[in-house]
Amino acid sequence: MELWYIQDYINEYKMGLKVKETIFQGKTRFQEIAILDTYLYGRTLLLDGIVQLSEKDEFMYHEMLVHVPMFSHPHPEKVLIIGGGDGGASREVLKHPVKEVTLVDIDEGVIEVCQKYFPQLGKWDDARLTVLIEDARQYVFSTSEVFDVIIMDSTDPLPRGVAEPLFTPEFFAQAFRCLSPQGIMVSQMEPPFFDVDRVQKLWKGFGAFPIVNLYWGLVPTYPGGIWSYVIASKSPDPREQKRLPSFPTRYYSPAIHQAAFVLPPFLEEMLKKQKEDEGSFS
Ligand code: AG3
C-alpha cells in the first residue's frame, strides 16, 4: 500500500509527498504538529498541515532567510528570531560571530518535538542562544532590548492562524523601534506568484522603514516556484554584502546575495504598483 500526504495550501493546487512513515503526530495549544518521513525529502515538519521544512531542502530556506540580512549588516551582534522553534534559523545565525541570539517562539511543543526528531537541525547548546517561550507580538511590543537584526521565521500569515498577528503594520513598526540605528529586519514573505494580493498587502506593512526590498529564493517543498523574503532596513543597503562568509554554505553565496534582489519584471511591477498606490516608500 502506498501512503501519500497531500497538502492543499490553496484550493486549486495540491502537492503530494510519498510517505515512508509517520514519525510524530500531535496537537499543542496553538497548532497541529506532524513529522513524516518522506521518500523524496527525508523527515518533513508540518504545522497545521503545511510543510515548514524538510531535511533535504531546509538549507535553501534557512540560509536565504538568515545570511542575506546577516551579511547586509556591517557588524551584527544582537539578533532576535521570531518563531523559528525548529532551530534551523538560529543554527545559521550562530555561524556568525554574534554575541547574543534571542529566540521567541510561542509554542514549546514545536521546540521539543524538533529537538527530538531533528537532532541535527538546531544548535540548542550554544551559550549565546536564549530561548523564550512567549508570544512574540507581546515580546516585541514590550521589550526595551535593542537588536541589530530581527529575523521573522513564522508560519504562513493565514486568517486566524498563529502568525497572523505578526504580519501587521503595528507589529512591524514595533520591530522598527527595537532595532539599533543600522538595524535590519527580514521576514519570509510567501509565494508571490500564487499570492500577489497577500504579498502586496504584507509589503505595505513595512511603511515605518526607509528601505524595503524584496528578494527571492527557491525552496522545492514550498509552493508557487519562487519563495520571497522582505528585508527592511533602517540604513544599510541590504543589496550590498558587507562581509564574506567565513563558513561553508550550500545555497547562499556572494553572487546569490546580489542575484536574489534581481526580480522578474512581473514582480517589479507588482511592487512598483504598490509603491505608487501607497506613496509611502522612498
Ligand atoms: N516557515 C515558513 C514556511 C512557510 C511555508 N509555507 C507554505 N508552504 N505555504 C518555515 C519554518 C522553518 N524554520
XYZ file of C-alpha atoms and ligand atoms in Angstrom:
295
model
C 0.000 0.000 0.000
C 1.276 3.474 -0.853
C 0.901 6.257 1.675
C 0.729 9.862 0.410
C 0.480 13.168 2.211
C -1.449 15.706 0.155
C -1.021 19.355 1.066
C -3.672 21.718 -0.228
C -2.236 25.131 0.509
C -4.653 26.791 -1.897
C -7.818 25.216 -3.300
C -6.525 24.959 -6.827
C -3.182 23.337 -6.075
C -2.149 20.200 -4.269
C 1.311 18.850 -3.513
C 1.816 15.187 -2.729
C 4.661 13.548 -0.821
C 5.033 9.781 -0.718
C 5.360 8.840 2.929
C 7.519 6.071 4.364
C 6.321 6.520 7.902
C 4.527 8.916 10.238
C 7.123 9.741 12.866
C 5.020 12.007 15.074
C 1.561 13.477 15.148
C 0.175 15.665 17.911
C -1.594 18.833 18.847
C -0.423 21.713 21.038
C -2.470 24.661 22.349
C -1.564 26.524 19.190
C -1.299 24.136 16.271
C -1.129 20.625 14.932
C 2.356 19.161 14.538
C 3.247 16.283 12.251
C 6.587 14.817 11.258
C 6.602 12.497 8.279
C 9.447 10.501 6.865
C 9.097 11.054 3.109
C 10.865 9.233 0.294
C 11.941 12.363 -1.544
C 12.798 14.850 1.195
C 13.518 12.772 4.301
C 11.951 13.881 7.570
C 9.470 16.678 6.984
C 7.832 19.000 9.537
C 4.238 20.091 9.044
C 2.424 22.674 11.148
C -1.329 22.796 10.676
C -0.876 20.612 7.631
C 1.656 22.854 5.862
C 5.236 21.852 5.160
C 7.627 24.028 7.163
C 10.839 22.227 6.380
C 12.371 19.014 5.189
C 15.754 17.523 5.967
C 16.720 17.730 2.344
C 15.874 21.314 1.400
C 15.740 23.275 4.686
C 19.185 24.744 3.988
C 17.785 26.575 0.973
C 15.250 28.428 3.094
C 17.304 28.963 6.259
C 20.450 30.159 4.505
C 18.496 32.705 2.481
C 16.381 33.871 5.408
C 19.405 34.355 7.650
C 22.536 35.124 5.641
C 21.089 37.853 3.451
C 20.256 40.109 6.439
C 23.285 38.993 8.473
C 25.764 39.798 5.702
C 23.932 43.046 4.847
C 24.625 44.370 8.331
C 28.155 45.700 8.912
C 28.549 44.166 12.373
C 25.561 42.271 13.807
C 25.985 41.405 17.481
C 22.475 41.025 18.855
C 19.888 39.077 16.917
C 16.207 38.398 17.587
C 14.484 35.432 15.971
C 10.710 35.497 15.953
C 9.338 31.965 15.714
C 11.970 29.588 14.411
C 11.126 26.928 17.009
C 12.567 24.178 14.834
C 16.055 25.635 15.382
C 17.161 25.942 11.746
C 17.305 29.742 11.598
C 19.208 30.094 14.890
C 21.708 27.434 13.750
C 22.567 29.620 10.749
C 22.718 32.839 12.820
C 25.118 31.194 15.271
C 27.600 30.599 12.444
C 28.226 34.363 12.580
C 30.379 35.948 15.288
C 27.322 37.241 17.152
C 27.191 37.954 20.886
C 23.563 37.196 21.731
C 20.708 35.473 19.948
C 17.194 35.576 21.424
C 14.623 33.192 20.006
C 10.999 33.895 20.898
C 8.534 31.173 19.975
C 5.001 30.828 21.272
C 4.926 27.037 21.010
C 7.182 24.995 23.252
C 5.755 21.869 21.611
C 7.464 22.646 18.300
C 10.834 23.077 20.020
C 10.538 19.849 21.993
C 9.413 17.757 19.057
C 12.066 19.174 16.729
C 14.827 18.645 19.295
C 13.759 15.032 19.489
C 13.119 14.190 15.843
C 15.500 16.616 14.070
C 18.546 16.408 16.357
C 20.846 17.853 13.691
C 18.682 20.873 12.914
C 19.268 23.197 15.866
C 22.294 24.251 17.837
C 20.490 24.428 21.118
C 23.546 24.108 23.366
C 25.247 27.295 22.148
C 25.685 29.582 25.167
C 24.895 32.676 23.062
C 21.329 31.450 22.485
C 18.426 32.373 24.798
C 15.069 30.720 24.151
C 11.908 32.441 25.372
C 8.562 30.680 25.157
C 6.172 33.543 24.696
C 4.035 35.425 22.252
C 6.455 37.292 20.003
C 3.918 40.032 19.441
C 3.770 40.801 23.156
C 7.539 40.493 23.436
C 8.238 42.942 20.612
C 5.641 45.422 21.855
C 7.021 45.472 25.395
C 10.764 44.814 25.261
C 13.355 47.516 25.823
C 16.079 45.368 24.211
C 17.662 46.646 21.017
C 18.711 44.301 18.210
C 20.894 44.655 15.145
C 18.974 42.072 13.140
C 15.427 40.758 13.562
C 14.549 37.581 11.688
C 10.948 36.527 11.392
C 10.696 32.796 10.774
C 6.990 32.212 11.111
C 4.300 30.060 9.597
C 2.075 31.494 6.867
C 0.027 34.561 7.833
C -3.252 32.740 7.309
C -6.524 34.134 8.676
C -6.874 33.149 12.338
C -3.501 31.349 12.216
C -0.778 31.707 14.897
C 1.298 34.029 12.709
C -1.426 36.406 11.562
C -0.911 38.997 14.378
C 2.774 39.216 13.424
C 2.179 40.354 9.868
C 0.645 43.732 10.674
C 1.906 47.321 10.220
C 1.698 47.810 14.023
C 3.963 44.839 14.620
C 6.500 45.893 12.004
C 6.505 49.421 13.486
C 7.310 47.967 16.919
C 10.051 45.832 15.376
C 11.457 49.041 13.861
C 11.521 50.545 17.376
C 13.550 47.542 18.651
C 16.277 47.932 16.035
C 19.617 49.676 16.503
C 20.402 52.592 14.119
C 21.821 50.259 11.466
C 19.183 47.638 12.154
C 17.743 45.272 9.594
C 14.630 43.127 9.704
C 13.720 40.220 7.463
C 10.593 38.142 7.114
C 9.635 35.223 4.964
C 7.001 36.544 2.587
C 5.087 33.774 0.896
C 4.923 32.810 -2.783
C 4.291 35.956 -4.825
C 3.294 34.075 -7.953
C 0.399 32.369 -6.170
C -0.367 35.130 -3.768
C 0.055 38.551 -5.347
C -2.576 40.173 -3.154
C -1.196 38.806 0.072
C 2.410 39.723 -0.717
C 1.323 43.228 -1.777
C -0.631 43.677 1.425
C 2.185 42.413 3.633
C 4.753 44.532 1.858
C 2.626 47.589 2.605
C 3.013 46.888 6.315
C 6.698 47.897 6.329
C 5.885 51.627 5.977
C 7.950 52.509 9.085
C 11.209 51.552 7.326
C 13.025 53.891 4.910
C 14.480 50.989 2.889
C 12.378 47.967 1.925
C 13.369 45.331 -0.632
C 12.005 42.035 -1.788
C 14.355 39.176 -2.569
C 13.709 35.589 -3.528
C 14.983 32.055 -3.432
C 13.923 28.554 -4.297
C 12.575 26.057 -1.788
C 11.348 22.885 -3.521
C 8.896 21.875 -0.790
C 7.184 25.306 -0.776
C 4.514 26.066 -3.363
C 4.472 28.630 -6.157
C 8.007 28.320 -7.572
C 9.535 31.498 -6.164
C 9.682 31.987 -2.407
C 10.006 35.601 -1.321
C 11.500 37.421 1.632
C 11.109 41.049 2.659
C 14.111 42.855 4.029
C 13.587 46.222 5.692
C 16.468 48.370 6.834
C 16.994 51.496 8.903
C 20.094 52.469 6.932
C 22.430 49.823 5.384
C 21.604 48.904 1.791
C 20.512 45.248 2.062
C 21.560 44.551 -1.511
C 25.199 45.088 -0.555
C 27.015 42.254 1.120
C 29.246 43.819 3.798
C 31.346 40.793 4.774
C 32.313 37.476 3.208
C 31.193 34.133 4.657
C 33.870 32.521 6.813
C 31.990 29.187 6.846
C 30.748 26.883 4.098
C 27.288 27.440 2.649
C 25.257 25.347 0.232
C 22.758 27.830 -1.223
C 23.896 31.305 -0.152
C 26.935 32.858 -1.807
C 28.062 36.428 -2.573
C 26.722 36.090 -6.128
C 23.405 34.684 -4.880
C 23.128 37.620 -2.443
C 23.224 40.021 -5.371
C 21.133 37.894 -7.688
C 18.370 37.408 -5.122
C 17.451 41.090 -5.408
C 17.061 40.907 -9.186
C 13.327 40.491 -9.633
C 11.468 39.257 -12.684
C 9.554 42.151 -14.285
C 6.169 40.878 -13.108
C 7.359 41.200 -9.515
C 8.986 44.595 -10.077
C 5.703 45.794 -11.491
C 3.716 44.384 -8.639
C 5.854 46.235 -6.100
C 6.049 49.432 -8.156
C 2.302 49.482 -8.332
C 2.132 49.054 -4.590
C 4.550 51.942 -4.025
C 2.569 54.199 -6.337
C -0.694 53.273 -4.624
C 0.771 53.966 -1.209
C 3.289 56.682 -1.990
C 4.913 55.803 1.320
C 8.230 54.277 0.358
C 11.377 56.048 -0.715
N 8.478 28.925 7.973
C 7.894 29.371 6.719
C 7.231 28.279 5.997
C 6.198 28.713 5.076
C 5.696 27.548 4.348
N 4.507 27.883 3.689
C 3.927 27.116 2.759
N 4.497 26.035 2.388
N 2.780 27.525 2.279
C 9.383 27.870 7.913
C 9.892 27.497 9.220
C 11.201 26.848 9.086
N 12.102 27.281 10.066
